[in-house]
PDB file of C-alpha atoms in Angstrom:
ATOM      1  CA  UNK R 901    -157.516  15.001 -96.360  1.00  0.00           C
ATOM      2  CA  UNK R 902    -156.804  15.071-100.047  1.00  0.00           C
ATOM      3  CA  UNK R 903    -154.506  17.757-101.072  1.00  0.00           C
ATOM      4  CA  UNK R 904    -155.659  21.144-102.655  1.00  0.00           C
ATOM      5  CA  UNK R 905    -155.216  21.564-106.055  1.00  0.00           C
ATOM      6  CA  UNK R 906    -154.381  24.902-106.474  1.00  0.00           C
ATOM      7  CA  UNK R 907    -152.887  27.238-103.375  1.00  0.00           C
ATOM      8  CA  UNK R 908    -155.175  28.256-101.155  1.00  0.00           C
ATOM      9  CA  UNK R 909    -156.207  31.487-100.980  1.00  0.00           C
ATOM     10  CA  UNK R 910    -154.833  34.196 -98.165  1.00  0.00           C
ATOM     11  CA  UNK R 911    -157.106  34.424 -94.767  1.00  0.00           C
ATOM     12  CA  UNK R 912    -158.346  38.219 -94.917  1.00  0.00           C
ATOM     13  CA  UNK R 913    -157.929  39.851 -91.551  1.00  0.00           C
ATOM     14  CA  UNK R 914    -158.747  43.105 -90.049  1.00  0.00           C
ATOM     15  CA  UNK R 915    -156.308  44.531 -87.203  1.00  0.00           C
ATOM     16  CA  UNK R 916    -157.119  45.017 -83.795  1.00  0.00           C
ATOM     17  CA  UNK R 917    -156.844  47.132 -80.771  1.00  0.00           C
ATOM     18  CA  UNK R 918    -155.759  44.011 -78.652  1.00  0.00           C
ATOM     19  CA  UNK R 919    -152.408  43.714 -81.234  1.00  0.00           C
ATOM     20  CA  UNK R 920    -154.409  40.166 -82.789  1.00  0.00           C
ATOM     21  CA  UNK R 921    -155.988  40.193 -85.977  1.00  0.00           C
ATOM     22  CA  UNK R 922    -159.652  39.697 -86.526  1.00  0.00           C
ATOM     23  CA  UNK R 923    -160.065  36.755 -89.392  1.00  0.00           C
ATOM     24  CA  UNK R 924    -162.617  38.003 -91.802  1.00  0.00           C
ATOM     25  CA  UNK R 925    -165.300  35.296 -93.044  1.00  0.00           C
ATOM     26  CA  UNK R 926    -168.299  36.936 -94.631  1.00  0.00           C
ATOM     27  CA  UNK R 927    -169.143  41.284 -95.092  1.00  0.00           C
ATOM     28  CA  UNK R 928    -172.815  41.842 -94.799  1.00  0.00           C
ATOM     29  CA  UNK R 929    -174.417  45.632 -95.835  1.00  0.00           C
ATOM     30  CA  UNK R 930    -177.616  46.625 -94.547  1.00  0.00           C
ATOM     31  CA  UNK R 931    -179.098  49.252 -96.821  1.00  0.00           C
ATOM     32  CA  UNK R 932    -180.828  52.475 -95.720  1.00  0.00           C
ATOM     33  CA  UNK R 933    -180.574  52.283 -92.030  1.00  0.00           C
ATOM     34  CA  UNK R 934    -180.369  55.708 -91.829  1.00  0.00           C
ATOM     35  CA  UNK R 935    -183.475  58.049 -92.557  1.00  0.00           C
ATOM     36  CA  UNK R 936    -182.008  61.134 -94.124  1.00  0.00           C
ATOM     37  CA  UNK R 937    -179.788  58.774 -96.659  1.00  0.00           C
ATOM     38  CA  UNK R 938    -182.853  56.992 -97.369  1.00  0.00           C
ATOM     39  CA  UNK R 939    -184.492  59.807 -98.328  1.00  0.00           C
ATOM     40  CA  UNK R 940    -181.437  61.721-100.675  1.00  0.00           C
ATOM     41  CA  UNK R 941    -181.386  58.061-102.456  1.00  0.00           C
ATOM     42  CA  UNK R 942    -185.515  58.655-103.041  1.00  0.00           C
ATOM     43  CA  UNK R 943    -187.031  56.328-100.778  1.00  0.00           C
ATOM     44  CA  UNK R 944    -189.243  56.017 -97.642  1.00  0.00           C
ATOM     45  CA  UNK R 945    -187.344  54.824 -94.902  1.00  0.00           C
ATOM     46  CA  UNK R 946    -190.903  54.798 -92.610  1.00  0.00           C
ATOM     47  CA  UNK R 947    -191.913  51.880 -95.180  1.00  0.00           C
ATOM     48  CA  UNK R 948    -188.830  49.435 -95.134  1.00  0.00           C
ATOM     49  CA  UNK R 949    -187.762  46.186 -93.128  1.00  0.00           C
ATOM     50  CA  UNK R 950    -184.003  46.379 -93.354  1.00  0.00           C
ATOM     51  CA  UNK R 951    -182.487  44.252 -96.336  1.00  0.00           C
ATOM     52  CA  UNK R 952    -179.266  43.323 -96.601  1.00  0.00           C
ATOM     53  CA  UNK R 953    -176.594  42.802 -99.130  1.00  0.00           C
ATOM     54  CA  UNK R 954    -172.735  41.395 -99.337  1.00  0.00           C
ATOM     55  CA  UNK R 955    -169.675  41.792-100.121  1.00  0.00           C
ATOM     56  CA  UNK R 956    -166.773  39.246-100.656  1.00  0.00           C
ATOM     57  CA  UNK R 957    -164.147  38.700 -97.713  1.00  0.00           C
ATOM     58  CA  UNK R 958    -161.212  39.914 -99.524  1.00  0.00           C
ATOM     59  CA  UNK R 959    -162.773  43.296-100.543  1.00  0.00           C
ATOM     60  CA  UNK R 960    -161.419  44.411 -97.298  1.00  0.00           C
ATOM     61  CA  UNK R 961    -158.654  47.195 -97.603  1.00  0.00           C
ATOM     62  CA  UNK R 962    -156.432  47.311 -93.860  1.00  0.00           C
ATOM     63  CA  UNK R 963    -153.841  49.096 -92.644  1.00  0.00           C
ATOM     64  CA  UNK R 964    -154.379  52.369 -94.158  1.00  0.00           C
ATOM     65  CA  UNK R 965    -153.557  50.711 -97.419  1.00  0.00           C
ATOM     66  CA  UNK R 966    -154.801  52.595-101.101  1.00  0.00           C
ATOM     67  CA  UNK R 967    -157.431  51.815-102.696  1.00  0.00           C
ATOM     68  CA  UNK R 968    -157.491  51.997-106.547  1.00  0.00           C
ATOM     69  CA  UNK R 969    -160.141  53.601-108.367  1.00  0.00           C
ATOM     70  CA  UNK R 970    -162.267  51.128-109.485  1.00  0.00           C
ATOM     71  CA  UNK R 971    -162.650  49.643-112.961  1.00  0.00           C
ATOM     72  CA  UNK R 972    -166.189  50.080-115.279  1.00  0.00           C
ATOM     73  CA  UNK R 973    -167.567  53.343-113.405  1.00  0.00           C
ATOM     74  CA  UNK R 974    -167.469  56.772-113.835  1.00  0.00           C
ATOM     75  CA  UNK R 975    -169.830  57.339-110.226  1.00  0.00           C
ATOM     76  CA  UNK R 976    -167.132  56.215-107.303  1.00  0.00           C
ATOM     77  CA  UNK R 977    -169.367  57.490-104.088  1.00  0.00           C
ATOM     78  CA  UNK R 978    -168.382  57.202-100.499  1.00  0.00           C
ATOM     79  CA  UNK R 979    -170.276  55.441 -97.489  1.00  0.00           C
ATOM     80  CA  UNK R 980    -169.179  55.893 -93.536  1.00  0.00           C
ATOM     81  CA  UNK R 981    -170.316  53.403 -91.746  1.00  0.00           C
ATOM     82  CA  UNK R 982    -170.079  51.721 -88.501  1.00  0.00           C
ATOM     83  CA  UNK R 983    -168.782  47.820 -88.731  1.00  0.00           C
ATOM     84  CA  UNK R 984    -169.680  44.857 -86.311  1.00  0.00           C
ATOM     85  CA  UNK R 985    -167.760  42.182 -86.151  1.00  0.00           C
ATOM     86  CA  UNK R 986    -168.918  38.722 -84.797  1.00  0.00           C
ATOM     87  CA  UNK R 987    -167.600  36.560 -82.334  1.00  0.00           C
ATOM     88  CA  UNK R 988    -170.521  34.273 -81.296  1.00  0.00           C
ATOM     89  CA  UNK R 989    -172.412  32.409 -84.189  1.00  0.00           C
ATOM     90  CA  UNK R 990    -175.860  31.780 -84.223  1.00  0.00           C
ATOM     91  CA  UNK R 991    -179.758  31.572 -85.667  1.00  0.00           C
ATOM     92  CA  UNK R 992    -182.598  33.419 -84.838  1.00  0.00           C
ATOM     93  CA  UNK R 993    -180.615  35.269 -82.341  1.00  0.00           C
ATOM     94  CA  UNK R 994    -183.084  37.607 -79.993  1.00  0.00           C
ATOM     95  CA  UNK R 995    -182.734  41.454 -79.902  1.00  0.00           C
ATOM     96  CA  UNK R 996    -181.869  41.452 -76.280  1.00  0.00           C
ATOM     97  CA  UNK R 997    -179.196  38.808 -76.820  1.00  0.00           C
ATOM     98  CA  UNK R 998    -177.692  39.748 -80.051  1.00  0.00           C
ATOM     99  CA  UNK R 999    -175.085  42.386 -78.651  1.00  0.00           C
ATOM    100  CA  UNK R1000    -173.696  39.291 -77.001  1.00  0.00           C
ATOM    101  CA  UNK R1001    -172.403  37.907 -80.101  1.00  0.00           C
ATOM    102  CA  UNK R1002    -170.450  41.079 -81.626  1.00  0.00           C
ATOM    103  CA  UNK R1003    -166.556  41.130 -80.759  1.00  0.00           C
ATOM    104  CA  UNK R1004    -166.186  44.449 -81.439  1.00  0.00           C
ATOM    105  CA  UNK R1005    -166.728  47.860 -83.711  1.00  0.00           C
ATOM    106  CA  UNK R1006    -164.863  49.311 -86.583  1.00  0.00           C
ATOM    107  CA  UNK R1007    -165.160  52.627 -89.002  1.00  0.00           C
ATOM    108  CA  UNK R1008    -165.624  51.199 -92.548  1.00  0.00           C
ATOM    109  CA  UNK R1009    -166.169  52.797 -95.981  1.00  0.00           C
ATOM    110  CA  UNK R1010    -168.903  51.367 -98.249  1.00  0.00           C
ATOM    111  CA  UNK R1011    -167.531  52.283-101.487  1.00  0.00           C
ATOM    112  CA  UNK R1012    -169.924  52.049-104.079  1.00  0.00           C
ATOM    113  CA  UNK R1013    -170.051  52.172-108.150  1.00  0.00           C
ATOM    114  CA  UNK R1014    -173.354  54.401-107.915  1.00  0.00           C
ATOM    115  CA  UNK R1015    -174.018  54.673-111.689  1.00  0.00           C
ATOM    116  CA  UNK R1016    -173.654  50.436-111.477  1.00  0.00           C
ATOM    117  CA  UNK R1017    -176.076  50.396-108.484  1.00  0.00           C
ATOM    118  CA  UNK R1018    -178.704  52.853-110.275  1.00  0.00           C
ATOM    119  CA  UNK R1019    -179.015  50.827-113.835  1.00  0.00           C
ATOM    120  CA  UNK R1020    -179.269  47.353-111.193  1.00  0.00           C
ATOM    121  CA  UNK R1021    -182.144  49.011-109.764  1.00  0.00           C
ATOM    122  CA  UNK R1022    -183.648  50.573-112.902  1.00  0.00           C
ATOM    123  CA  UNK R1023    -183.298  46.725-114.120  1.00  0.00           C
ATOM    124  CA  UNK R1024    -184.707  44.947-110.752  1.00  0.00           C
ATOM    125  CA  UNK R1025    -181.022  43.302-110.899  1.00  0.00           C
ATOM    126  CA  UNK R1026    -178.795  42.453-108.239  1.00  0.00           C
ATOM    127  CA  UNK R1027    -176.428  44.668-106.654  1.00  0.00           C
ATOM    128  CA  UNK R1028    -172.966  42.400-106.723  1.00  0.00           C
ATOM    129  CA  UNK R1029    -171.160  44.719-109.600  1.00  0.00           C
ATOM    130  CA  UNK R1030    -172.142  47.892-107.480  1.00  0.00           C
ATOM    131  CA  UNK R1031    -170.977  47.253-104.036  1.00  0.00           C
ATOM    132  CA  UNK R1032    -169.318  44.154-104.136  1.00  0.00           C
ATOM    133  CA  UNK R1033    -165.750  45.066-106.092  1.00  0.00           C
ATOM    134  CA  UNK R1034    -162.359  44.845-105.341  1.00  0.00           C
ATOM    135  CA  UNK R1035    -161.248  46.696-102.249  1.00  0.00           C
ATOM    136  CA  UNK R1036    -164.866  48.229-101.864  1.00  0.00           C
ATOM    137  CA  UNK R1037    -164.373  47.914 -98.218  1.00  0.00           C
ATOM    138  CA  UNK R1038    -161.663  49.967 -96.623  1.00  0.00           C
ATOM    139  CA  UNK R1039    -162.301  48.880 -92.167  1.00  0.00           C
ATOM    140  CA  UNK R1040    -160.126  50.774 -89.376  1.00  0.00           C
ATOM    141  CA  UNK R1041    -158.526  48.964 -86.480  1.00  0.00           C
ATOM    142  CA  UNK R1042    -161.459  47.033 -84.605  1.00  0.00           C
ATOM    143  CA  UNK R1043    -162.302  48.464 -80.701  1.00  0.00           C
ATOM    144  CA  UNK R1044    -163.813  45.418 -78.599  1.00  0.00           C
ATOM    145  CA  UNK R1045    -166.942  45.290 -77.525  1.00  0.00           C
ATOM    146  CA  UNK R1046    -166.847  46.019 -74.050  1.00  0.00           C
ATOM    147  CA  UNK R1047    -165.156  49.261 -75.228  1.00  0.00           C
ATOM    148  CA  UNK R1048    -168.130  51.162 -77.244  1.00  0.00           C
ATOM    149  CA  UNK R1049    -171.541  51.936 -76.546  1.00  0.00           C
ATOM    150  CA  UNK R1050    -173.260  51.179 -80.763  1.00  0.00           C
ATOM    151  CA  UNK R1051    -175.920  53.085 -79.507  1.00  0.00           C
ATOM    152  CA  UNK R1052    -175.242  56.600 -80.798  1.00  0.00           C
ATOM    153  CA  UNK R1053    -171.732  58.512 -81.027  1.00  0.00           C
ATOM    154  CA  UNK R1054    -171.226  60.777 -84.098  1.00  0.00           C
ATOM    155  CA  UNK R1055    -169.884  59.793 -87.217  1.00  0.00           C
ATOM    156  CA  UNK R1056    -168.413  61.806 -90.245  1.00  0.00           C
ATOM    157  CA  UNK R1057    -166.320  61.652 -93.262  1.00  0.00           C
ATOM    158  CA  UNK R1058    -163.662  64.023 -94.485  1.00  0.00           C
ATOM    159  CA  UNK R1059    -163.008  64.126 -97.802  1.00  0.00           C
ATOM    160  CA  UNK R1060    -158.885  65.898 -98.206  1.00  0.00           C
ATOM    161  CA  UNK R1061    -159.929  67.596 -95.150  1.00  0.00           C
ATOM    162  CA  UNK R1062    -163.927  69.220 -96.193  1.00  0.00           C
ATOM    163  CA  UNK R1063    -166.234  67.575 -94.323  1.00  0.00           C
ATOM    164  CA  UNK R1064    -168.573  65.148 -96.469  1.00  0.00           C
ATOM    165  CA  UNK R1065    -171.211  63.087 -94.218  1.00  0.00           C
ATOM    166  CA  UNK R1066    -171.996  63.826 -90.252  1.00  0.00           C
ATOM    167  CA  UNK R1067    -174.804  61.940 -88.154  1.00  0.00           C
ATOM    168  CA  UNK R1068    -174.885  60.119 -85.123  1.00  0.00           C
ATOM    169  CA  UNK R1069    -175.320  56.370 -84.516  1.00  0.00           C
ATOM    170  CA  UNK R1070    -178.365  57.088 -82.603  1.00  0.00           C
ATOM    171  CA  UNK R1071    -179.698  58.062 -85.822  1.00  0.00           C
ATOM    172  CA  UNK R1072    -179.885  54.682 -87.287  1.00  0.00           C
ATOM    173  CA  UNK R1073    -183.498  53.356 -87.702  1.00  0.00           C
ATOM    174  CA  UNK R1074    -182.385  49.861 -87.117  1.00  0.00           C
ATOM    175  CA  UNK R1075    -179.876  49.002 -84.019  1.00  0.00           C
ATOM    176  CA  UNK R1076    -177.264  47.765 -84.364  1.00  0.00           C
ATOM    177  CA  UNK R1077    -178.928  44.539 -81.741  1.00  0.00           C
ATOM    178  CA  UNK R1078    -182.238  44.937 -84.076  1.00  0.00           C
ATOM    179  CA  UNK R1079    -179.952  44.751 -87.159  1.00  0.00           C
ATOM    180  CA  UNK R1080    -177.488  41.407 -85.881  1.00  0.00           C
ATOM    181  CA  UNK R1081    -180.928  39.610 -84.734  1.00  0.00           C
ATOM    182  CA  UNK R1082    -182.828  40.298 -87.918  1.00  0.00           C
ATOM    183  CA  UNK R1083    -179.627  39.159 -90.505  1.00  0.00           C
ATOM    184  CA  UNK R1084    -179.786  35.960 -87.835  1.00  0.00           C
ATOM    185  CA  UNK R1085    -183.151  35.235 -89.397  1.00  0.00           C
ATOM    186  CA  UNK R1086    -181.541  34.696 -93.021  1.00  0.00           C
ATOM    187  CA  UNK R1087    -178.532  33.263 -92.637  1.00  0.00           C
ATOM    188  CA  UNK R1088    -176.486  31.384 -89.758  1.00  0.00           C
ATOM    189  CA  UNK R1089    -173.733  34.161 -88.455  1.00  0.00           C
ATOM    190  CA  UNK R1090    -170.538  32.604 -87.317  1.00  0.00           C
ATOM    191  CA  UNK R1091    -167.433  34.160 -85.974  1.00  0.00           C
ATOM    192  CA  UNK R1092    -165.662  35.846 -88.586  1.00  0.00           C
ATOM    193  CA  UNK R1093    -168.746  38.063 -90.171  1.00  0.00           C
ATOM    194  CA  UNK R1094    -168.766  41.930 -90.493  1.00  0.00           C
ATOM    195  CA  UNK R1095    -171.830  43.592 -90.724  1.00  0.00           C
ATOM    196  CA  UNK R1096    -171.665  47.161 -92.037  1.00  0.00           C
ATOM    197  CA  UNK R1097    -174.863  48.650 -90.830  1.00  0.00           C
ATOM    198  CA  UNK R1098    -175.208  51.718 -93.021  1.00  0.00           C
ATOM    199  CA  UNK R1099    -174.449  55.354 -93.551  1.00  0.00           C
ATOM    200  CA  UNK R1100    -175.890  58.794 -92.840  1.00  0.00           C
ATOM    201  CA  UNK R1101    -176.834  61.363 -95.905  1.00  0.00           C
ATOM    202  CA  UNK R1102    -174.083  63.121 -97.237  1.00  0.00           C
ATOM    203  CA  UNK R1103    -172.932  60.574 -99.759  1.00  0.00           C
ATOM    204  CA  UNK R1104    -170.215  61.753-102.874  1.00  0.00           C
ATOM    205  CA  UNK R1105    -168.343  61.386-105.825  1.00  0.00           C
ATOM    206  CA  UNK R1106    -164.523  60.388-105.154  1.00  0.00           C
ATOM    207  CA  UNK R1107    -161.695  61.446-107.913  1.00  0.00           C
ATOM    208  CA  UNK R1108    -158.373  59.829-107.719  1.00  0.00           C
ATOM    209  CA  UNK R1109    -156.075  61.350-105.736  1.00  0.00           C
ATOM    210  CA  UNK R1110    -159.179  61.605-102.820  1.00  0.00           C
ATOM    211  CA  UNK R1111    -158.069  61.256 -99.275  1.00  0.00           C
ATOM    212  CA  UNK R1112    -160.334  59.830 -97.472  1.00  0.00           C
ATOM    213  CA  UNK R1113    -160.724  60.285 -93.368  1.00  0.00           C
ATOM    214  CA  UNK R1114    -163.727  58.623 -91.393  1.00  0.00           C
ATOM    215  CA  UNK R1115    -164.008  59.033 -87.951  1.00  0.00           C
ATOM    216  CA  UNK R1116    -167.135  57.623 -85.107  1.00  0.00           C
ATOM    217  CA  UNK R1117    -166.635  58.705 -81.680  1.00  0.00           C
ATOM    218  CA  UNK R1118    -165.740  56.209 -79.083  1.00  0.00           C
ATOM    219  CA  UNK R1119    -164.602  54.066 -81.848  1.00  0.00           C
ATOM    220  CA  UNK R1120    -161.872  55.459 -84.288  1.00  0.00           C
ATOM    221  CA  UNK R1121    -161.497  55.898 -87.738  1.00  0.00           C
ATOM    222  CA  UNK R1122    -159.871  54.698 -91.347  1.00  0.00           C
ATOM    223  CA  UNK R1123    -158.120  56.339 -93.786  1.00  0.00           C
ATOM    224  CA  UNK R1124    -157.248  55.576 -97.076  1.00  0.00           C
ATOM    225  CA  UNK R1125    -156.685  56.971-100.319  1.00  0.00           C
ATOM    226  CA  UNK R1126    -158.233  56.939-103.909  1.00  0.00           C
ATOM    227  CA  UNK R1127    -155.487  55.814-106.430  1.00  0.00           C
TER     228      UNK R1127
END
């Protein structure tokens, strides 16, 4: 094997309940999976497949770690979200077998540069510059599977304590099975992915000096804070 040329760059991992740490390949989004987000960002939700979006590996933030305030934005909004991680690769994975291939769950923040994201759409561009930043990704310690039922279990976000977004994961119009067999259909999944699988209505403007608190029930939660 011929020798890099440059340093290779560090293996982004995400920290676990079992004391190991979960090596972080690929983050995939799915967008409007819940009903009454859909419908504060102006759309239909009864009309649309899920769709999916990415972000880069190391736009993870771990560890309760800051995250700075992000650069060409003045619209920093917050996403809660529940995070799959795989463990079992595959194609064309069926519904009923798809919960086979998750190692376990997470609380993750979508952070998003919404003025970005609205002149994207108002363009028919892509999304990258909007959701896929540095540390736009702040994940909690990952539960294994056997451990949580992704099924329903309510979620919020605090915001320095005043309560920001609260749903339940029951509320999401795609499962999380429906939602790991349908991103099988695009692209191979291998151990490694995250799959943040959307947010419930509620979504905000964060300020530096925000602290930010998500919780889901059954699962846990992440912190961080705006800087």
């Amino acid at each position: 094997m011929s020798e890099l040329v440059i340093p290779a760059p560090a293996l982004p991992t995400v920290p676990t309940s079992t004391g190991g740490r979960f090596p972080v390949r690929r983050v995939f989004c799915v967008g409007r999976n819940y009903a009454a987000h859909a419908r504060e960002m102006g759309h239909d939700p009864d009309r649309e497949p899920p769709f999916f979006f990415t972000k880069p590996a190391d736009a993870v933030v771990v560890d309760g770690a800051e995250t700075p305030y992000p650069s060409v934005t003045e619209r920093l909004e917050h996403e809660v979200e529940l995070v799959v991680a795989i463990g079992t690769g595959g194609t064309d994975i069926a519904v009923a077998d798809a919960l086979g291939h998750v190692w376990g769950y997470a609380v993750g923040l979508d952070l998003t540069r919404r003025d970005l994201q609205a002149e994207a759409k108002r363009l028919g561009r892509p999304w990258d510059t909007a959701k896929g930043f540095d540390a736009s990704a702040p994940v909690g310690v990952l539960v294994p599977a056997a451990d949580v039922d992704p099924t329903a279990g309510a979620i919020d976000l605090r915001v320095n304590g005043e309560l920001r977004q609260s749903g339940d994961l029951a509320d999401q119009i795609w499962s999380v099975a429906e939602t790991v067999a349908e991103l099988s259909r695009f692209v191979a999944l291998a151990p490694g992915d995250l799959l943040m699988t959307g947010t419930p209505e509620g979504v905000g403007v964060l300020e530096r000096g925000d602290v930010l608190q998500g919780s889901i029930a059954g699962v846990g939660s992440v912190r961080t804070r705006i800087v």
